[in-house]
PDB file of C-alpha atoms and ligand atoms in Angstrom:
ATOM      1  CA  UNK A  29      20.722 -76.627   9.123  1.00 51.00           C
ATOM      2  CA  UNK A  30      23.870 -76.395  11.058  1.00 60.00           C
ATOM      3  CA  UNK A  31      22.712 -73.423  12.788  1.00 56.00           C
ATOM      4  CA  UNK A  32      19.323 -74.815  13.879  1.00 61.00           C
ATOM      5  CA  UNK A  33      21.199 -78.004  15.106  1.00 54.00           C
ATOM      6  CA  UNK A  34      23.504 -75.848  17.205  1.00 54.00           C
ATOM      7  CA  UNK A  35      20.768 -73.756  18.520  1.00 54.00           C
ATOM      8  CA  UNK A  36      19.015 -77.244  19.348  1.00 52.00           C
ATOM      9  CA  UNK A  37      21.995 -78.618  20.956  1.00 52.00           C
ATOM     10  CA  UNK A  38      22.478 -75.556  23.084  1.00 50.00           C
ATOM     11  CA  UNK A  39      19.076 -75.108  24.352  1.00 54.00           C
ATOM     12  CA  UNK A  40      19.627 -78.919  25.457  1.00 48.00           C
ATOM     13  CA  UNK A  41      22.456 -78.073  27.187  1.00 47.00           C
ATOM     14  CA  UNK A  42      20.939 -75.188  29.020  1.00 50.00           C
ATOM     15  CA  UNK A  43      17.990 -77.359  29.853  1.00 51.00           C
ATOM     16  CA  UNK A  44      20.622 -79.481  31.571  1.00 49.00           C
ATOM     17  CA  UNK A  45      22.006 -77.028  33.573  1.00 48.00           C
ATOM     18  CA  UNK A  46      18.689 -75.434  34.702  1.00 51.00           C
ATOM     19  CA  UNK A  47      17.917 -79.224  35.450  1.00 49.00           C
ATOM     20  CA  UNK A  48      20.620 -79.478  37.808  1.00 55.00           C
ATOM     21  CA  UNK A  49      20.185 -76.220  39.711  1.00 75.00           C
ATOM     22  CA  UNK A  50      16.677 -77.724  41.032  1.00 85.00           C
ATOM     23  CA  UNK A  51      16.877 -78.943  44.605  1.00 89.00           C
ATOM     24  CA  UNK A  52      14.431 -81.058  46.470  1.00 91.00           C
ATOM     25  CA  UNK A  53      14.825 -79.702  50.164  1.00 92.00           C
ATOM     26  CA  UNK A  54      13.093 -81.365  53.176  1.00 94.00           C
ATOM     27  CA  UNK A  55      10.711 -79.021  54.991  1.00 95.00           C
ATOM     28  CA  UNK A  56       9.037 -81.110  57.511  1.00 96.00           C
ATOM     29  CA  UNK A  57       8.631 -84.987  58.493  1.00 96.00           C
ATOM     30  CA  UNK A  58       5.549 -86.218  60.589  1.00 97.00           C
ATOM     31  CA  UNK A  59       5.623 -89.803  61.808  1.00 97.00           C
ATOM     32  CA  UNK A  60       2.181 -91.606  62.930  1.00 97.00           C
ATOM     33  CA  UNK A  61       3.321 -95.005  64.278  1.00 97.00           C
ATOM     34  CA  UNK A  62       1.123 -97.830  65.294  1.00 98.00           C
ATOM     35  CA  UNK A  63       2.421 -98.313  68.903  1.00 97.00           C
ATOM     36  CA  UNK A  64       1.491-101.836  69.094  1.00 97.00           C
ATOM     37  CA  UNK A  65       4.288-102.391  66.520  1.00 97.00           C
ATOM     38  CA  UNK A  66       6.499 -99.410  66.662  1.00 97.00           C
ATOM     39  CA  UNK A  67       7.725 -97.370  69.552  1.00 98.00           C
ATOM     40  CA  UNK A  68       9.981 -94.701  70.850  1.00 98.00           C
ATOM     41  CA  UNK A  69       9.642 -93.055  67.623  1.00 97.00           C
ATOM     42  CA  UNK A  70      11.745 -89.633  66.678  1.00 97.00           C
ATOM     43  CA  UNK A  71      11.381 -87.648  63.687  1.00 96.00           C
ATOM     44  CA  UNK A  72      13.775 -84.902  63.169  1.00 96.00           C
ATOM     45  CA  UNK A  73      15.025 -82.535  60.676  1.00 95.00           C
ATOM     46  CA  UNK A  74      18.322 -80.491  60.794  1.00 94.00           C
ATOM     47  CA  UNK A  75      18.725 -77.651  58.732  1.00 92.00           C
ATOM     48  CA  UNK A  76      21.972 -77.347  56.941  1.00 91.00           C
ATOM     49  CA  UNK A  77      21.984 -74.540  54.534  1.00 90.00           C
ATOM     50  CA  UNK A  78      19.315 -72.581  52.369  1.00 88.00           C
ATOM     51  CA  UNK A  79      19.090 -75.847  49.975  1.00 88.00           C
ATOM     52  CA  UNK A  80      19.545 -78.702  52.530  1.00 91.00           C
ATOM     53  CA  UNK A  81      17.722 -80.362  55.429  1.00 93.00           C
ATOM     54  CA  UNK A  82      18.616 -83.710  56.933  1.00 94.00           C
ATOM     55  CA  UNK A  83      16.620 -86.232  58.178  1.00 95.00           C
ATOM     56  CA  UNK A  84      17.348 -88.300  61.527  1.00 96.00           C
ATOM     57  CA  UNK A  85      14.601 -90.726  62.401  1.00 96.00           C
ATOM     58  CA  UNK A  86      14.587 -93.418  65.333  1.00 97.00           C
ATOM     59  CA  UNK A  87      12.241 -96.021  66.261  1.00 97.00           C
ATOM     60  CA  UNK A  88      12.121 -99.435  68.256  1.00 98.00           C
ATOM     61  CA  UNK A  89      10.030-102.511  66.841  1.00 97.00           C
ATOM     62  CA  UNK A  90       8.286-104.313  69.246  1.00 97.00           C
ATOM     63  CA  UNK A  91       8.226-107.325  67.266  1.00 95.00           C
ATOM     64  CA  UNK A  92      10.050-107.987  63.675  1.00 95.00           C
ATOM     65  CA  UNK A  93       8.636-107.037  60.319  1.00 95.00           C
ATOM     66  CA  UNK A  94       8.422-110.348  58.146  1.00 91.00           C
ATOM     67  CA  UNK A  95       7.183-108.987  55.205  1.00 92.00           C
ATOM     68  CA  UNK A  96       6.845-105.169  54.904  1.00 94.00           C
ATOM     69  CA  UNK A  97       5.033-103.634  52.380  1.00 94.00           C
ATOM     70  CA  UNK A  98       5.052 -99.878  51.346  1.00 95.00           C
ATOM     71  CA  UNK A  99       2.694 -97.563  49.657  1.00 96.00           C
ATOM     72  CA  UNK A 100       4.153 -94.425  48.160  1.00 95.00           C
ATOM     73  CA  UNK A 101       1.888 -91.528  47.523  1.00 96.00           C
ATOM     74  CA  UNK A 102       2.843 -88.255  46.220  1.00 96.00           C
ATOM     75  CA  UNK A 103       0.795 -85.144  46.658  1.00 97.00           C
ATOM     76  CA  UNK A 104       1.275 -81.654  45.459  1.00 97.00           C
ATOM     77  CA  UNK A 105      -0.096 -78.663  47.305  1.00 97.00           C
ATOM     78  CA  UNK A 106      -2.336 -76.556  44.919  1.00 95.00           C
ATOM     79  CA  UNK A 107      -3.450 -73.010  44.674  1.00 93.00           C
ATOM     80  CA  UNK A 108      -6.190 -73.597  47.522  1.00 96.00           C
ATOM     81  CA  UNK A 109      -3.394 -75.052  49.803  1.00 95.00           C
ATOM     82  CA  UNK A 110      -4.668 -78.567  49.447  1.00 96.00           C
ATOM     83  CA  UNK A 111      -2.756 -81.654  48.822  1.00 97.00           C
ATOM     84  CA  UNK A 112      -3.854 -83.292  45.607  1.00 97.00           C
ATOM     85  CA  UNK A 113      -2.624 -86.710  44.151  1.00 97.00           C
ATOM     86  CA  UNK A 114       0.232 -86.262  42.017  1.00 95.00           C
ATOM     87  CA  UNK A 115       0.951 -89.156  39.582  1.00 90.00           C
ATOM     88  CA  UNK A 116       2.604 -91.541  41.948  1.00 92.00           C
ATOM     89  CA  UNK A 117       0.766 -94.041  44.135  1.00 95.00           C
ATOM     90  CA  UNK A 118       2.533 -97.329  44.255  1.00 94.00           C
ATOM     91  CA  UNK A 119       2.592-100.372  46.314  1.00 94.00           C
ATOM     92  CA  UNK A 120       5.243-103.112  46.791  1.00 93.00           C
ATOM     93  CA  UNK A 121       7.238-105.314  48.748  1.00 93.00           C
ATOM     94  CA  UNK A 122      10.294-103.894  49.874  1.00 92.00           C
ATOM     95  CA  UNK A 123      11.947-107.312  50.480  1.00 92.00           C
ATOM     96  CA  UNK A 124      11.262-108.148  46.826  1.00 92.00           C
ATOM     97  CA  UNK A 125      13.454-105.012  45.866  1.00 92.00           C
ATOM     98  CA  UNK A 126      16.077-106.185  48.672  1.00 90.00           C
ATOM     99  CA  UNK A 127      16.200-109.630  47.643  1.00 89.00           C
ATOM    100  CA  UNK A 128      16.331-108.766  43.713  1.00 87.00           C
ATOM    101  CA  UNK A 129      12.982-110.252  42.914  1.00 85.00           C
ATOM    102  CA  UNK A 130      11.519-106.868  41.673  1.00 82.00           C
ATOM    103  CA  UNK A 131      13.251-103.857  40.072  1.00 84.00           C
ATOM    104  CA  UNK A 132      10.296-101.777  40.428  1.00 87.00           C
ATOM    105  CA  UNK A 133      12.050 -97.991  39.935  1.00 89.00           C
ATOM    106  CA  UNK A 134      10.343 -96.516  42.939  1.00 90.00           C
ATOM    107  CA  UNK A 135      11.209 -99.427  45.057  1.00 91.00           C
ATOM    108  CA  UNK A 136      14.790 -99.101  43.957  1.00 92.00           C
ATOM    109  CA  UNK A 137      14.833 -95.248  44.744  1.00 91.00           C
ATOM    110  CA  UNK A 138      13.772 -96.026  48.318  1.00 91.00           C
ATOM    111  CA  UNK A 139      16.224 -98.890  48.935  1.00 92.00           C
ATOM    112  CA  UNK A 140      19.113 -96.725  47.497  1.00 92.00           C
ATOM    113  CA  UNK A 141      18.068 -94.306  50.094  1.00 92.00           C
ATOM    114  CA  UNK A 142      17.578 -96.669  52.888  1.00 92.00           C
ATOM    115  CA  UNK A 143      20.999 -98.295  52.088  1.00 92.00           C
ATOM    116  CA  UNK A 144      22.780 -94.552  51.983  1.00 93.00           C
ATOM    117  CA  UNK A 145      21.361 -93.204  54.872  1.00 95.00           C
ATOM    118  CA  UNK A 146      19.881 -95.990  57.538  1.00 95.00           C
ATOM    119  CA  UNK A 147      20.822 -99.013  59.290  1.00 96.00           C
ATOM    120  CA  UNK A 148      17.827-100.960  57.242  1.00 93.00           C
ATOM    121  CA  UNK A 149      20.565-101.805  54.809  1.00 89.00           C
ATOM    122  CA  UNK A 150      20.603-105.524  55.141  1.00 91.00           C
ATOM    123  CA  UNK A 151      17.994-108.373  53.863  1.00 90.00           C
ATOM    124  CA  UNK A 152      14.713-108.986  55.565  1.00 90.00           C
ATOM    125  CA  UNK A 153      13.214-109.331  58.267  1.00 92.00           C
ATOM    126  CA  UNK A 154      13.738-105.972  60.073  1.00 95.00           C
ATOM    127  CA  UNK A 155      13.870-106.002  63.821  1.00 96.00           C
ATOM    128  CA  UNK A 156      15.193-103.947  66.813  1.00 97.00           C
ATOM    129  CA  UNK A 157      16.295-100.294  66.721  1.00 97.00           C
ATOM    130  CA  UNK A 158      15.785 -98.654  63.228  1.00 96.00           C
ATOM    131  CA  UNK A 159      17.369 -95.425  62.123  1.00 96.00           C
ATOM    132  CA  UNK A 160      18.170 -93.088  59.691  1.00 95.00           C
ATOM    133  CA  UNK A 161      21.014 -90.533  59.831  1.00 95.00           C
ATOM    134  CA  UNK A 162      21.851 -87.446  57.604  1.00 94.00           C
ATOM    135  CA  UNK A 163      18.855 -88.516  55.373  1.00 92.00           C
ATOM    136  CA  UNK A 164      18.484 -86.370  52.110  1.00 88.00           C
ATOM    137  CA  UNK A 165      16.279 -86.307  49.159  1.00 83.00           C
ATOM    138  CA  UNK A 166      18.802 -86.839  46.117  1.00 79.00           C
ATOM    139  CA  UNK A 167      17.413 -84.889  43.323  1.00 77.00           C
ATOM    140  CA  UNK A 168      19.045 -87.355  40.869  1.00 80.00           C
ATOM    141  CA  UNK A 169      17.289 -90.215  42.376  1.00 81.00           C
ATOM    142  CA  UNK A 170      13.814 -88.622  41.566  1.00 81.00           C
ATOM    143  CA  UNK A 171      12.079 -88.039  38.102  1.00 81.00           C
ATOM    144  CA  UNK A 172      12.078 -84.349  37.483  1.00 85.00           C
ATOM    145  CA  UNK A 173       9.447 -82.768  39.460  1.00 89.00           C
ATOM    146  CA  UNK A 174       7.821 -79.248  38.778  1.00 92.00           C
ATOM    147  CA  UNK A 175       8.470 -76.406  41.354  1.00 94.00           C
ATOM    148  CA  UNK A 176       6.166 -76.794  44.271  1.00 95.00           C
ATOM    149  CA  UNK A 177       5.518 -78.310  47.736  1.00 97.00           C
ATOM    150  CA  UNK A 178       4.890 -82.146  47.842  1.00 96.00           C
ATOM    151  CA  UNK A 179       4.033 -84.590  50.343  1.00 97.00           C
ATOM    152  CA  UNK A 180       5.612 -88.149  50.307  1.00 95.00           C
ATOM    153  CA  UNK A 181       3.261 -90.221  52.002  1.00 97.00           C
ATOM    154  CA  UNK A 182       4.830 -93.351  52.806  1.00 96.00           C
ATOM    155  CA  UNK A 183       2.437 -96.104  54.504  1.00 97.00           C
ATOM    156  CA  UNK A 184       4.090 -99.099  55.851  1.00 97.00           C
ATOM    157  CA  UNK A 185       2.417-102.662  56.873  1.00 97.00           C
ATOM    158  CA  UNK A 186       3.455-106.103  57.692  1.00 95.00           C
ATOM    159  CA  UNK A 187       1.484-108.386  55.201  1.00 87.00           C
ATOM    160  CA  UNK A 188       1.165-111.877  54.508  1.00 79.00           C
ATOM    161  CA  UNK A 189      -1.256-113.549  52.171  1.00 78.00           C
ATOM    162  CA  UNK A 190      -4.283-113.562  54.905  1.00 86.00           C
ATOM    163  CA  UNK A 191      -3.188-110.764  57.001  1.00 89.00           C
ATOM    164  CA  UNK A 192      -2.011-106.862  56.840  1.00 92.00           C
ATOM    165  CA  UNK A 193      -1.025-105.353  60.108  1.00 95.00           C
ATOM    166  CA  UNK A 194      -0.540-101.267  60.010  1.00 97.00           C
ATOM    167  CA  UNK A 195       2.857-100.216  61.052  1.00 97.00           C
ATOM    168  CA  UNK A 196       2.664 -96.390  60.427  1.00 97.00           C
ATOM    169  CA  UNK A 197       2.925 -93.569  58.256  1.00 98.00           C
ATOM    170  CA  UNK A 198       5.771 -91.263  57.467  1.00 97.00           C
ATOM    171  CA  UNK A 199       4.729 -88.018  55.609  1.00 97.00           C
ATOM    172  CA  UNK A 200       7.806 -86.257  54.199  1.00 95.00           C
ATOM    173  CA  UNK A 201       7.268 -82.525  52.699  1.00 96.00           C
ATOM    174  CA  UNK A 202       9.348 -81.477  50.326  1.00 94.00           C
ATOM    175  CA  UNK A 203       9.974 -78.178  48.512  1.00 94.00           C
ATOM    176  CA  UNK A 204      11.031 -78.433  45.024  1.00 93.00           C
ATOM    177  CA  UNK A 205      12.709 -75.409  43.990  1.00 91.00           C
ATOM    178  CA  UNK A 206      15.862 -73.566  42.164  1.00 90.00           C
ATOM    179  CA  UNK A 207      18.573 -73.826  44.423  1.00 88.00           C
ATOM    180  CA  UNK A 208      19.584 -70.757  46.381  1.00 84.00           C
ATOM    181  CA  UNK A 209      23.034 -69.787  45.474  1.00 81.00           C
ATOM    182  CA  UNK A 210      25.681 -68.098  47.687  1.00 67.00           C
ATOM    183  CA  UNK A 211      25.436 -64.413  47.043  1.00 58.00           C
ATOM    184  CA  UNK A 212      29.344 -63.896  46.722  1.00 55.00           C
ATOM    185  CA  UNK A 213      29.039 -66.702  43.563  1.00 50.00           C
ATOM    186  CA  UNK A 214      26.579 -64.929  41.540  1.00 47.00           C
ATOM    187  CA  UNK A 215      27.851 -62.695  38.999  1.00 48.00           C
TER     188      UNK A 215
HETATM  189  C1  NAG B  29      11.354 -98.057  74.172  1.00 59.91           C
HETATM  190  O1  NAG B  29      12.018 -97.247  75.210  1.00 59.91           O
HETATM  191  C2  NAG B  29      12.201 -97.936  76.471  1.00 59.91           C
HETATM  192  C3  NAG B  29      12.991 -97.076  77.360  1.00 59.91           C
HETATM  193  O2  NAG B  29      14.201 -96.914  76.953  1.00 59.91           O
HETATM  194  C4  NAG B  29      12.495 -99.249  76.178  1.00 59.91           C
HETATM  195  O3  NAG B  29      12.246 -99.903  77.789  1.00 59.91           O
HETATM  196  C5  NAG B  29      11.506-100.024  75.421  1.00 59.91           C
HETATM  197  O4  NAG B  29      12.043-101.366  75.419  1.00 59.91           O
HETATM  198  C6  NAG B  29      11.683 -99.590  74.263  1.00 59.91           C
HETATM  199  N1  NAG B  29      10.537-100.112  73.617  1.00 59.91           N
HETATM  200  C7  NAG B  29      11.221-101.013  72.528  1.00 59.91           C
HETATM  201  C8  NAG B  29       9.817-101.649  71.502  1.00 59.91           C
HETATM  202  O5  NAG B  29      12.117-101.431  72.175  1.00 59.91           O
HETATM  203  C1  NAG B  30      24.874-100.921  57.475  1.00 59.91           C
HETATM  204  O1  NAG B  30      24.396 -99.883  58.259  1.00 59.91           O
HETATM  205  C2  NAG B  30      25.205-100.025  59.318  1.00 59.91           C
HETATM  206  C3  NAG B  30      25.056 -98.862  60.351  1.00 59.91           C
HETATM  207  O2  NAG B  30      24.972 -97.683  59.653  1.00 59.91           O
HETATM  208  C4  NAG B  30      26.823-100.080  58.960  1.00 59.91           C
HETATM  209  O3  NAG B  30      27.721-100.310  60.393  1.00 59.91           O
HETATM  210  C5  NAG B  30      27.050-101.225  58.135  1.00 59.91           C
HETATM  211  O4  NAG B  30      28.336-101.386  57.670  1.00 59.91           O
HETATM  212  C6  NAG B  30      26.055-101.265  56.939  1.00 59.91           C
HETATM  213  N1  NAG B  30      26.200-102.608  56.448  1.00 59.91           N
HETATM  214  C7  NAG B  30      25.839-102.578  55.009  1.00 59.91           C
HETATM  215  C8  NAG B  30      25.772-103.935  54.357  1.00 59.91           C
HETATM  216  O5  NAG B  30      26.303-101.790  54.161  1.00 59.91           O
HETATM  217  C1  NAG B  31      -0.171-114.103  58.582  1.00 59.91           C
HETATM  218  O1  NAG B  31       0.112-113.215  59.873  1.00 59.91           O
HETATM  219  C2  NAG B  31      -0.716-113.521  60.909  1.00 59.91           C
HETATM  220  C3  NAG B  31      -0.320-112.480  61.884  1.00 59.91           C
HETATM  221  O2  NAG B  31       0.575-112.409  62.284  1.00 59.91           O
HETATM  222  C4  NAG B  31      -0.593-114.826  61.470  1.00 59.91           C
HETATM  223  O3  NAG B  31      -1.379-115.467  62.454  1.00 59.91           O
HETATM  224  C5  NAG B  31      -0.785-115.991  60.131  1.00 59.91           C
HETATM  225  O4  NAG B  31      -0.418-117.246  60.594  1.00 59.91           O
HETATM  226  C6  NAG B  31       0.074-115.550  58.943  1.00 59.91           C
HETATM  227  N1  NAG B  31      -0.370-116.414  57.921  1.00 59.91           N
HETATM  228  C7  NAG B  31       0.487-116.747  56.758  1.00 59.91           C
HETATM  229  C8  NAG B  31      -0.224-117.711  55.813  1.00 59.91           C
HETATM  230  O5  NAG B  31       1.777-116.793  56.951  1.00 59.91           O
END
């Protein structure tokens, strides 16, 4: 009995170690803005090392975003190189998350990333120049994903009860993989 328990505990620990070696590396970013609302857009990835690349994005808003809505879809590349829907397809108002009227997990995840890496770190509305610097996908913020290439598709709109204005789409390609270790460190 005790031996079985020990084996169980060890395998849990090992699983945790393996889990922590998974990285979510940014591979590519594509930004498709609606030019009547969003201008002067740049989306760039800066490679840091084998496991990390950082996102730097800039844009100017033509007019303030009053009620930003976000649709987050996750797609996974399959064996025939097509992106297929993968579990997550959600829509939420980011202001509801910012103003703590909504504690939706993916909303909180995005809000944590925005607070950490962007100047969109305040309450709504958003206006003027928006930027992210050295943005990174932190694996501890995400549920565990299997290995593979994922597309996080984020569609932004400005919506009220009668009207929905498309702002743009950001596609973030993320490779979920085991961390590539420094060769000197591997035994
Ligand atoms: C975009 O950049 C140009 C040149 O710097 C500037 O004149 C213009 O006002 C910018 N657009 C917005 C919406 O801020
Ligand atoms: C928001 O971000 C700006 C620019 O990065 C920073 O100067 C400011 O202190 C941040 N504000 C909050 C409330 O975190
Ligand atoms: C919704 O937005 C449209 C376009 O910005 C505006 O004309 C309309 O008055 C707004 N409606 C409400 C209920 O705020």
